[in-house]
Amino acid sequence: HNETVDTLVINDGTFLLNETETETETETETDPSLSDTETETEDKPVVVRIMFDFESITKGKHVAYLCRAYGTDEVTDVNLYNRTYYGVNCGKVMLSDILNRNVKRHGKGKFELFMYAHNCSYDLRFLFPFLKKADLIMRGNNLLRGTATFYGVNITLQDTYCHIPMGLGKFGPMFGMDVKKEIMPYGLYTAERVKQKMIKMSVCISELEKQFHRVSIGKYPKNRHTTPEDDIASNEQRLSDKADYIAEYVKNCKEWNCIDSRGLVDIVEYSARYCEMDCLVLARGYNQYKTWMNEIATVNTDEFCSMPSVANKAFNDCYEGCYKVSGITREFIQSSMVGGRTMSADNKRQYITYETASFDACSAYASAQQRLGGYLKGIPKMLTEGQCADREFLDKRTDGYFIEIEVLGITTPRDFSLISKKNEDGVRMFNNHMDGEIITIDKISLEDAVNFQGMTYRVIRGIYYDEGRCMALKPKIEKYFQARLVKKAEENPIELVYKLLLNSGFGRALMKAFTTDSKFVEDRYCGNDAYLRELKKDRVGNADRIKEVYKLNTFVEGVGHNKPKHTRTVGKYISKYFNSIDQFNFVGELEGQSRFQIRTKKSVHEHFNNAPAGIEILAMSKRIMNEVICTAEDLDIHISYTDTDSIHIQRDRIDELARVYEEKY
């Protein structure tokens, strides 16, 4: 194993290491759909940008009953679309209408669509049955970005939530917009009521009250710590808020002309206006975000599929001379990663009898980056047996390291231990009982464990860096942080975009490898074809059964006209990826073609990331917290709980802690 690691490390970058100076390289890994960008020519298609949203019946199988499109032409910036489409096939009607309008405006083959939705993973399910050649970039079950075609027109689908991770209801304060309160009684929309359309106001209000209760859970606390007076005041506030909630709904109904002469509410029209409002808010918010990000970091957000990718581009010059890692080296380094520490003191239930203050670290990750100063440069090197035993070498002649150690003992137990290991259930436990445990740890975390807990240890093996650091990180962080403070003092909402950028600055450094890859394959043979009939038996096909069907129908003589030909798309794909197919799903028919989703296992040895940078930022953010928590423990100031970058502490001893902390640090 050590020989393999050593071989990979000295491979001079052709396999293991990848310099992070090239800007385009970073994005092609995250977003393959952008790797083949077209050159600037006069024939470059016009990009038509569309914000869209679906409203659906959510009881039982989710079925769309309307959708909205709002968009502009990027050349003229003319508002071309602000229309609602109705019915179960409203998605297809919307796409057809948009295509027809643009064929008349630009000509066939002269345009392409860029479509945005907030939580696009949900809205895509209503468009997917009508799309071909789908290629989706997924993170778990969530769509980041995807490409597809509709009658030959290229479509890019982008989830804006990946850029702005908050609900549309919060766009108002963030982007300085006047946004109506979200009032939509989703439980009202059953198949029967949507078909009926005109509903009594009393029925609407009844469902609205249920909706108010759902969105208000936890807002009006009532527990053993509250007084009867508090309970009365809380209940009065709840009743007042509910009355305002209902009044706002009635006001919206009147403003949007959703009430007829009989006093019945047109719930479909109300939903359409609500959907329109969402599209307008998304368009204004995202376009403002796009403008601000270009102003702040000279970045076009449409070229990236998520906020961490945008931030990675903005901080790209901070990686000059640094290398990405892959293979066994990446796995080894990344095994030292420790996320946020969330625990009560000594992992025990706490009974609080004093007044508590909740303290948060100020921009913990940005502060950690500023304090770190820069990322490790050069290639990682293997520690020799002699270097493992040479503490002076590790302390003074390395800029950073990631080592496997045996914990020999701890002289200073802590309520919030700095050392941790995952238990058999995969839960990371911070505790003082680590004697004899084998863990992987980075230099910053090890120094803290020695300094604050008196940990003794034996180095088993590891990787070190000794070529300095790229110190462009500190001034870049300070620039953005100070700019944010200025904008915040001016009450300029752009400060929230600075906050997003600072908090996402290292997100992609620790990007995990994708272990599977899904492709949507369409086959022109269907109907009486026995082979495809077998493949289509299961909506979620067992991969082993699919392989057996393939082998039987391909290699057994006497199958006759049903014997598949390898020129067929699905047979060709199965043949090519036979040994790596993990799941095989039949997803439906489209224009006489059978559609399959085929998931294959993906090799991770070519996955590159900047794990050393991400791990050191996490470690430095913990050092910031350790200095406060351990100082408090040394002063016998009780802290009951910590959650990554915050603590619950005795309020009456904060001034004492502040004085000692300032003297010490």
XYZ file of C-alpha atoms in Angstrom:
665
model
C 0.000 0.000 0.000
C 2.815 2.425 0.898
C 4.632 1.600 -2.330
C 1.468 2.404 -4.275
C 1.110 5.761 -2.528
C 4.757 6.585 -3.151
C 4.469 5.668 -6.832
C 1.456 7.931 -7.278
C 3.052 10.834 -5.442
C 6.203 10.937 -7.596
C 4.240 10.673 -10.837
C 4.949 14.363 -11.521
C 1.365 15.367 -12.052
C 0.385 13.175 -14.986
C -2.041 11.120 -12.934
C -2.176 12.075 -9.271
C -1.596 15.803 -9.335
C -3.250 18.552 -11.263
C -2.127 22.177 -11.043
C -4.990 24.499 -10.170
C -3.738 27.448 -12.177
C -5.895 26.705 -15.221
C -9.273 28.385 -14.785
C -11.268 26.417 -17.350
C -10.156 23.088 -15.940
C -11.945 23.722 -12.645
C -15.324 24.248 -14.220
C -15.307 21.376 -16.682
C -15.098 18.985 -13.771
C -18.156 20.462 -12.094
C -20.106 21.191 -15.221
C -19.339 18.947 -18.199
C -22.040 20.697 -20.229
C -19.797 23.777 -20.404
C -16.670 22.020 -21.705
C -17.544 22.392 -25.386
C -18.443 26.081 -25.446
C -18.915 27.479 -28.908
C -16.491 29.994 -30.369
C -17.611 33.550 -30.893
C -19.143 33.663 -34.352
C -21.888 35.585 -36.057
C -23.940 32.384 -36.199
C -23.854 31.831 -32.435
C -27.436 31.071 -31.323
C -29.378 33.710 -29.443
C -29.865 32.675 -25.808
C -33.441 33.051 -24.623
C -33.634 33.081 -20.833
C -36.797 31.810 -19.168
C -37.835 31.697 -15.519
C -40.471 29.019 -14.973
C -42.495 27.464 -12.185
C -45.142 24.757 -11.843
C -48.109 24.487 -9.512
C -49.267 20.960 -8.803
C -51.728 18.773 -6.954
C -49.698 17.249 -4.136
C -52.111 14.704 -2.691
C -51.180 11.289 -4.027
C -49.219 11.367 -7.269
C -48.053 14.920 -7.962
C -49.744 16.257 -11.095
C -49.142 19.704 -12.577
C -52.212 21.753 -13.416
C -50.486 24.979 -14.545
C -47.107 26.528 -15.148
C -45.748 29.995 -15.776
C -42.994 31.282 -18.047
C -41.314 34.656 -17.730
C -38.328 35.624 -19.838
C -36.349 37.988 -21.991
C -34.315 38.030 -25.186
C -30.634 38.565 -24.265
C -30.033 40.697 -27.371
C -32.909 43.156 -27.004
C -33.718 42.537 -23.319
C -37.351 42.633 -24.401
C -39.809 40.929 -22.055
C -41.121 38.234 -24.404
C -42.858 35.883 -22.006
C -45.189 36.329 -19.112
C -47.773 33.664 -19.763
C -49.606 30.916 -17.896
C -50.250 27.479 -19.368
C -52.925 25.119 -18.032
C -53.613 21.386 -17.933
C -51.710 18.187 -17.174
C -49.535 18.727 -20.279
C -48.931 22.405 -19.509
C -45.158 21.841 -19.612
C -45.256 20.638 -23.213
C -47.616 23.471 -24.182
C -45.220 25.983 -22.595
C -42.161 24.632 -24.444
C -44.064 24.475 -27.742
C -45.258 28.061 -27.390
C -41.779 29.335 -26.544
C -40.294 27.488 -29.519
C -42.952 28.728 -31.945
C -42.473 32.324 -30.845
C -38.696 32.127 -31.229
C -38.805 30.397 -34.588
C -40.845 33.362 -35.847
C -38.540 35.843 -34.117
C -35.081 34.368 -34.791
C -35.547 31.546 -37.282
C -35.193 27.793 -36.903
C -31.901 26.714 -35.363
C -30.957 30.291 -34.457
C -31.685 30.177 -30.743
C -31.384 28.043 -27.618
C -33.129 28.134 -24.254
C -31.666 28.718 -20.801
C -34.385 27.914 -18.259
C -34.226 28.661 -14.527
C -36.339 27.340 -11.652
C -35.947 27.558 -7.889
C -35.724 23.918 -6.772
C -35.554 22.775 -10.379
C -35.406 19.112 -9.312
C -39.132 19.282 -8.550
C -40.208 21.281 -11.610
C -38.151 19.084 -13.941
C -40.398 16.083 -13.267
C -43.207 17.830 -15.180
C -40.967 18.704 -18.148
C -38.918 15.539 -18.353
C -41.512 13.395 -20.207
C -41.217 15.786 -23.170
C -37.423 16.194 -23.297
C -34.850 14.198 -25.273
C -31.126 13.616 -24.833
C -31.264 14.560 -21.152
C -27.880 14.889 -19.443
C -28.239 15.889 -15.796
C -25.678 16.984 -13.217
C -27.030 15.666 -9.933
C -25.887 15.937 -6.330
C -27.713 13.063 -4.675
C -31.350 13.522 -5.695
C -30.924 17.234 -6.369
C -30.406 18.672 -9.840
C -27.698 21.294 -10.199
C -27.837 21.769 -13.953
C -28.868 19.747 -16.974
C -29.100 19.853 -20.730
C -31.726 18.376 -23.052
C -33.439 18.996 -26.378
C -37.033 19.685 -27.369
C -37.736 19.198 -31.079
C -34.044 19.762 -31.800
C -33.696 22.943 -29.726
C -30.999 22.864 -27.049
C -32.207 23.589 -23.518
C -30.114 24.234 -20.406
C -31.908 23.812 -17.081
C -30.480 25.542 -13.997
C -31.544 25.248 -10.375
C -31.164 28.782 -8.977
C -31.337 27.433 -5.418
C -27.811 26.090 -5.965
C -26.706 29.708 -6.395
C -29.005 31.394 -3.854
C -29.743 28.841 -1.106
C -32.832 30.437 0.408
C -36.566 30.498 -0.259
C -38.083 33.060 -2.615
C -39.809 34.623 0.393
C -36.381 35.851 1.585
C -35.455 37.471 -1.731
C -37.106 40.744 -0.639
C -34.613 41.828 2.041
C -31.668 40.250 0.212
C -32.195 42.044 -3.092
C -34.048 45.124 -1.872
C -37.363 44.132 -3.434
C -40.945 44.564 -2.287
C -42.116 40.958 -2.097
C -45.586 39.835 -1.066
C -45.891 37.437 1.843
C -46.082 33.788 0.765
C -49.731 32.816 1.259
C -50.697 29.693 -0.618
C -53.038 27.075 0.948
C -51.512 24.035 -0.770
C -53.919 21.611 0.917
C -56.778 23.314 -0.923
C -55.566 22.055 -4.290
C -56.966 18.558 -4.751
C -57.834 17.095 -8.161
C -61.562 17.589 -7.515
C -61.244 21.230 -6.437
C -58.903 22.159 -9.277
C -61.423 20.684 -11.708
C -64.248 22.517 -9.931
C -62.146 25.725 -9.931
C -64.671 27.994 -8.104
C -64.572 27.283 -4.348
C -66.364 28.836 -1.369
C -64.318 31.339 0.601
C -65.089 29.450 3.834
C -63.435 26.315 2.422
C -60.391 28.344 1.364
C -60.077 29.927 4.812
C -60.382 26.517 6.493
C -57.439 25.210 4.447
C -55.613 28.492 5.018
C -55.846 28.015 8.798
C -54.287 24.559 8.431
C -51.530 26.061 6.288
C -50.901 28.772 8.887
C -50.508 26.105 11.551
C -47.962 24.205 9.416
C -45.800 27.257 8.701
C -45.973 28.438 12.334
C -44.672 25.298 14.050
C -42.200 26.357 16.743
C -42.944 30.063 16.303
C -45.179 30.341 19.384
C -43.473 28.233 22.079
C -45.354 26.863 25.017
C -43.361 24.732 27.426
C -42.608 24.197 31.097
C -40.249 27.194 31.181
C -42.848 29.777 30.088
C -45.091 31.585 32.559
C -48.913 31.687 32.228
C -48.559 35.342 31.228
C -46.112 34.368 28.483
C -48.526 31.719 27.239
C -51.402 34.217 27.071
C -49.267 36.770 25.221
C -48.001 34.105 22.812
C -51.524 32.891 22.092
C -52.767 36.444 21.498
C -49.905 37.039 19.080
C -50.672 33.784 17.265
C -54.353 34.712 16.853
C -53.415 38.189 15.640
C -50.917 36.784 13.115
C -53.453 34.251 11.863
C -56.048 36.992 11.337
C -53.491 39.027 9.358
C -52.574 35.922 7.333
C -56.211 35.334 6.349
C -56.794 39.049 5.671
C -53.795 39.125 3.335
C -55.170 36.137 1.414
C -58.576 37.820 0.999
C -56.834 41.033 -0.075
C -54.834 39.133 -2.708
C -58.019 37.478 -3.995
C -59.647 40.884 -4.474
C -56.603 42.541 -6.064
C -56.197 39.645 -8.504
C -59.931 39.529 -9.382
C -60.266 35.972 -8.122
C -63.694 36.458 -6.468
C -66.837 36.314 -8.609
C -70.248 37.871 -7.998
C -71.329 34.854 -5.923
C -68.372 35.243 -3.561
C -66.648 32.103 -4.884
C -62.862 32.057 -5.230
C -61.214 31.074 -8.521
C -58.455 29.026 -6.905
C -56.763 28.231 -10.228
C -56.498 31.918 -11.123
C -55.161 32.662 -7.625
C -52.555 29.953 -8.089
C -51.644 31.370 -11.507
C -51.094 34.841 -10.065
C -49.089 33.393 -7.201
C -46.986 31.452 -9.729
C -46.482 34.655 -11.733
C -45.312 36.455 -8.607
C -42.762 33.696 -7.924
C -41.367 33.939 -11.457
C -41.061 37.727 -11.248
C -39.320 37.539 -7.865
C -36.947 34.859 -9.157
C -36.152 36.853 -12.311
C -35.442 40.095 -10.467
C -33.558 38.385 -7.660
C -31.371 36.160 -9.821
C -30.605 38.935 -12.316
C -29.596 41.214 -9.436
C -27.440 38.439 -7.982
C -25.852 37.940 -11.404
C -25.132 41.679 -11.734
C -23.686 41.962 -8.248
C -21.492 38.882 -8.628
C -20.065 40.294 -11.843
C -19.448 43.584 -10.050
C -17.808 41.918 -7.040
C -15.736 39.169 -8.667
C -16.043 39.666 -12.450
C -17.850 36.343 -12.739
C -20.726 35.400 -15.048
C -22.852 33.153 -12.839
C -24.551 31.537 -15.849
C -21.261 29.782 -16.614
C -21.358 27.928 -13.284
C -23.856 25.497 -11.852
C -23.580 26.435 -8.153
C -22.433 29.107 -5.719
C -19.368 27.096 -4.584
C -18.285 26.918 -8.237
C -18.680 30.695 -8.565
C -16.682 31.242 -5.370
C -13.992 28.815 -6.541
C -13.595 30.921 -9.680
C -13.463 34.148 -7.648
C -10.702 32.697 -5.439
C -8.859 30.948 -8.279
C -5.739 33.114 -7.974
C -5.374 31.938 -4.363
C -4.311 28.499 -5.663
C -1.288 29.610 -7.696
C 1.393 26.951 -7.361
C -1.003 24.611 -5.562
C -2.025 21.201 -6.822
C -5.208 19.197 -6.705
C -4.847 15.631 -5.467
C -6.415 12.379 -6.563
C -6.282 8.635 -6.062
C -5.004 7.080 -2.831
C -3.299 10.309 -1.806
C -6.595 12.207 -1.892
C -8.331 9.446 0.055
C -5.600 9.489 2.706
C -5.573 13.277 3.092
C -9.357 13.501 3.118
C -9.593 10.896 5.885
C -8.314 13.617 8.246
C -11.300 15.855 7.510
C -13.437 16.661 10.561
C -16.639 18.648 10.118
C -18.388 20.856 12.657
C -18.291 19.867 16.327
C -21.856 19.719 17.657
C -22.251 18.416 21.201
C -23.307 19.167 24.756
C -20.626 19.361 27.441
C -18.971 15.958 27.897
C -21.712 14.477 25.668
C -24.132 14.573 28.617
C -27.508 16.167 29.266
C -27.095 19.632 30.802
C -29.350 21.168 33.465
C -29.036 24.944 33.222
C -29.693 27.030 36.320
C -28.022 30.251 35.186
C -28.781 32.845 32.535
C -27.282 31.721 29.240
C -25.836 33.728 26.366
C -25.547 32.344 22.857
C -22.331 33.447 21.148
C -21.522 33.037 17.446
C -18.106 33.351 15.855
C -17.973 36.165 13.318
C -17.763 34.665 9.811
C -16.010 31.567 11.108
C -14.821 30.130 7.787
C -13.807 33.496 6.324
C -11.938 34.249 9.571
C -10.240 30.860 9.353
C -9.113 31.547 5.777
C -7.781 34.969 6.738
C -5.871 33.508 9.669
C -4.557 30.589 7.618
C -3.129 33.115 5.174
C -2.636 30.825 2.214
C -2.880 27.318 0.799
C -0.101 24.735 0.690
C 2.027 24.918 -2.464
C 3.826 22.162 -4.300
C 3.334 18.422 -4.364
C 2.760 16.208 -1.311
C 5.673 14.029 -0.197
C 5.746 10.783 1.765
C 7.197 10.821 5.277
C 10.093 8.406 5.691
C 10.335 6.217 8.768
C 12.993 8.512 10.190
C 10.921 11.647 9.543
C 7.928 10.087 11.328
C 10.009 9.930 14.517
C 11.613 13.378 14.028
C 9.374 15.884 15.853
C 11.651 18.808 15.009
C 11.324 18.019 11.306
C 7.528 17.867 11.538
C 7.246 21.040 13.626
C 9.777 23.322 11.932
C 10.540 22.018 8.449
C 7.043 21.362 7.123
C 4.365 23.859 6.185
C 1.626 21.318 6.685
C 1.061 17.605 6.989
C -1.626 14.943 7.177
C -0.521 12.001 9.289
C -1.802 8.779 10.755
C -1.067 8.534 14.483
C -1.671 6.311 17.472
C -3.001 8.291 20.440
C -0.937 7.307 23.488
C -2.704 9.432 26.074
C -4.380 12.709 27.107
C -3.276 14.637 30.189
C -6.030 17.301 30.152
C -9.574 15.998 29.680
C -11.976 18.587 28.244
C -15.762 18.948 28.304
C -15.434 19.604 24.592
C -12.659 17.259 23.498
C -10.628 18.247 20.467
C -10.008 14.660 19.382
C -12.614 12.490 17.704
C -13.310 9.281 15.875
C -16.372 7.852 14.170
C -18.147 5.085 16.067
C -19.505 1.880 14.535
C -22.674 3.756 13.492
C -20.643 6.304 11.538
C -21.290 9.101 14.069
C -18.261 11.231 14.918
C -17.733 11.286 18.686
C -15.551 13.886 20.411
C -14.342 12.366 23.678
C -11.363 12.012 26.002
C -11.158 8.214 25.855
C -8.888 7.860 22.830
C -5.912 5.914 24.200
C -4.712 3.399 21.631
C -6.949 4.759 18.856
C -5.535 5.155 15.331
C -6.639 8.428 13.689
C -5.596 10.603 10.751
C -5.026 14.240 11.645
C -3.712 17.469 10.081
C -0.965 19.679 11.492
C -3.232 22.411 12.887
C -5.533 19.960 14.676
C -2.583 18.009 16.109
C -0.951 21.184 17.456
C -4.243 22.096 19.170
C -4.632 18.615 20.664
C -1.127 18.848 22.132
C -1.532 22.458 23.291
C -5.015 22.221 24.836
C -5.208 18.571 25.902
C -1.603 17.487 26.347
C -2.027 14.653 23.860
C 0.896 12.262 23.398
C 1.124 10.247 20.200
C 3.182 8.094 17.845
C 3.384 8.921 14.127
C 2.757 5.893 11.926
C 2.905 7.368 8.410
C 1.848 10.439 6.518
C 2.187 13.064 3.809
C 3.793 16.505 4.180
C 4.228 19.764 2.261
C 7.368 21.920 2.448
C 7.193 24.339 -0.501
C 5.521 27.247 1.252
C 2.050 28.713 0.848
C 0.300 30.834 -1.767
C -0.387 33.910 0.363
C -2.929 35.507 -1.995
C -5.764 34.175 0.180
C -5.463 36.560 3.127
C -5.679 39.859 1.173
C -8.521 38.490 -0.964
C -10.576 37.516 2.106
C -9.861 40.856 3.799
C -10.894 42.714 0.657
C -14.273 40.976 0.459
C -14.830 41.095 4.226
C -14.136 44.826 4.499
C -16.288 45.517 1.429
C -19.116 43.600 3.085
C -18.793 45.665 6.295
C -19.032 48.888 4.281
C -22.122 47.703 2.383
C -23.690 46.429 5.605
C -23.183 49.827 7.281
C -24.832 51.439 4.249
C -27.719 48.950 4.603
C -27.007 47.865 1.044
C -28.432 44.363 0.446
C -25.412 43.451 -1.701
C -23.669 42.658 1.605
C -25.575 39.360 1.690
C -24.009 38.350 -1.624
C -20.585 39.091 -0.148
C -21.571 36.847 2.758
C -22.565 34.037 0.369
C -19.278 34.401 -1.476
C -17.185 34.327 1.709
C -19.017 31.321 3.137
C -18.724 29.382 -0.137
C -15.080 30.196 -0.765
C -13.765 26.738 0.051
C -16.867 24.615 -0.670
C -15.529 22.922 -3.776
C -12.127 22.225 -2.204
C -13.615 19.181 -0.463
C -15.917 18.105 -3.277
C -16.591 14.389 -2.991
C -16.119 12.010 -5.883
C -19.179 10.960 -7.852
C -19.407 7.179 -7.502
C -22.156 6.692 -10.097
C -23.118 8.241 -13.400
C -26.642 8.247 -14.873
C -27.472 8.459 -18.544
C -30.848 8.586 -20.259
C -30.897 6.321 -23.298
C -33.632 6.312 -25.928
C -34.226 3.357 -28.278
C -36.218 3.507 -31.480
C -37.455 -0.116 -31.153
C -40.572 -0.707 -29.085
C -44.030 -2.224 -29.490
C -43.799 -5.985 -30.123
C -40.056 -6.226 -29.618
C -39.642 -9.042 -27.072
C -36.248 -7.809 -25.941
C -37.463 -4.334 -24.994
C -40.605 -5.764 -23.432
C -38.368 -7.672 -21.027
C -36.268 -4.595 -20.281
C -39.422 -2.565 -19.585
C -40.980 -4.953 -17.062
C -39.702 -3.048 -14.025
C -39.865 0.677 -13.411
C -36.793 0.160 -11.220
C -34.939 -2.628 -12.954
C -32.615 -4.996 -11.148
C -29.236 -4.688 -12.849
C -28.483 -8.433 -12.656
C -31.848 -9.311 -14.255
C -31.248 -6.788 -17.034
C -27.861 -8.344 -17.763
C -29.391 -11.829 -17.920
C -32.080 -10.610 -20.328
C -29.373 -9.032 -22.448
C -27.213 -12.183 -22.558
C -30.125 -14.533 -23.299
C -31.470 -12.399 -26.120
C -28.046 -11.714 -27.566
C -26.215 -15.006 -27.481
C -28.802 -17.841 -27.395
C -29.510 -19.256 -30.857
C -33.090 -19.538 -32.102
C -34.232 -16.153 -30.859
C -34.923 -15.232 -34.465
C -36.159 -11.770 -35.373
C -36.129 -10.703 -31.713
C -32.357 -11.029 -31.498
C -31.136 -7.493 -30.711
C -28.693 -5.724 -32.938
C -25.776 -3.848 -31.408
C -26.566 -0.880 -33.646
C -29.585 -0.309 -31.411
C -28.925 2.383 -28.836
C -29.859 0.538 -25.655
C -28.168 -2.728 -26.683
C -25.047 -0.858 -27.658
C -24.973 0.996 -24.341
C -25.487 -2.190 -22.287
C -22.741 -3.902 -24.259
C -20.300 -1.048 -23.689
C -20.966 -0.672 -19.939
C -22.012 -4.246 -19.169
C -19.730 -4.770 -16.165
C -20.395 -1.401 -14.553
C -24.215 -1.160 -14.810
C -25.623 -0.589 -11.332
C -29.284 0.181 -12.034
C -31.530 0.087 -15.087
C -34.855 1.962 -15.063
C -37.574 2.168 -17.691
C -38.866 5.752 -17.489
C -41.527 5.859 -20.221
C -42.270 6.364 -23.896
C -41.714 9.474 -26.002
C -42.719 9.753 -29.641
C -42.434 6.025 -30.301
C -39.195 5.580 -28.399
C -38.583 3.700 -25.171
C -36.602 5.691 -22.598
C -34.272 4.171 -20.011
C -32.211 5.600 -17.185
C -29.022 3.569 -16.856
C -26.850 4.121 -13.805
C -23.260 2.933 -13.976
C -20.538 2.701 -11.362
C -17.940 5.392 -11.835
C -14.248 5.134 -11.072
C -13.100 7.717 -8.515
C -9.342 7.498 -9.090
C -9.419 10.399 -11.557
C -11.428 12.666 -9.266
C -9.356 15.699 -8.228
C -10.016 18.168 -5.428
C -8.172 20.601 -3.150
C -8.631 18.528 0.011
C -5.539 19.966 1.777
C -6.995 23.481 1.534
C -10.476 22.515 2.712
C -9.219 20.450 5.660
C -6.936 23.218 6.905
C -9.761 25.750 6.801
C -11.968 23.456 8.875
C -9.107 22.901 11.324
C -8.373 26.610 11.665
C -12.051 27.393 12.263
C -11.946 24.901 15.148
C -8.811 26.556 16.542
C -10.720 29.840 16.701
C -13.400 28.086 18.772
C -10.908 26.055 20.839
C -9.158 29.182 22.076
C -12.412 30.547 23.484
C -13.827 27.265 24.828
C -10.614 26.045 26.471
C -9.932 29.453 28.034
C -13.438 29.370 29.511
C -12.916 25.834 30.841
C -9.619 26.870 32.451
C -11.507 29.679 34.228
C -14.253 27.242 35.293
C -16.797 29.166 33.198
C -19.476 26.706 32.192
C -20.304 26.172 28.518
C -23.248 23.850 28.033
C -23.327 23.386 24.271
C -21.455 24.081 21.049
C -22.619 23.891 17.452
C -19.711 24.344 15.030
C -19.233 28.118 15.374
C -21.387 28.948 18.411
C -21.498 28.329 22.153
C -24.007 28.596 25.011
C -22.187 30.180 27.962
C -22.769 31.746 31.396
C -23.847 35.315 30.732
C -22.565 36.807 34.009
C -18.946 35.761 33.337
C -18.577 36.931 29.744
C -16.639 40.096 30.679
C -14.153 38.026 32.684
C -13.646 35.644 29.749
C -13.231 38.559 27.322
C -10.529 40.157 29.497
C -8.490 36.955 29.893
C -8.928 36.026 26.215
C -7.675 39.454 25.120
C -4.622 39.187 27.373
C -3.850 35.689 26.102
C -4.495 36.080 22.394
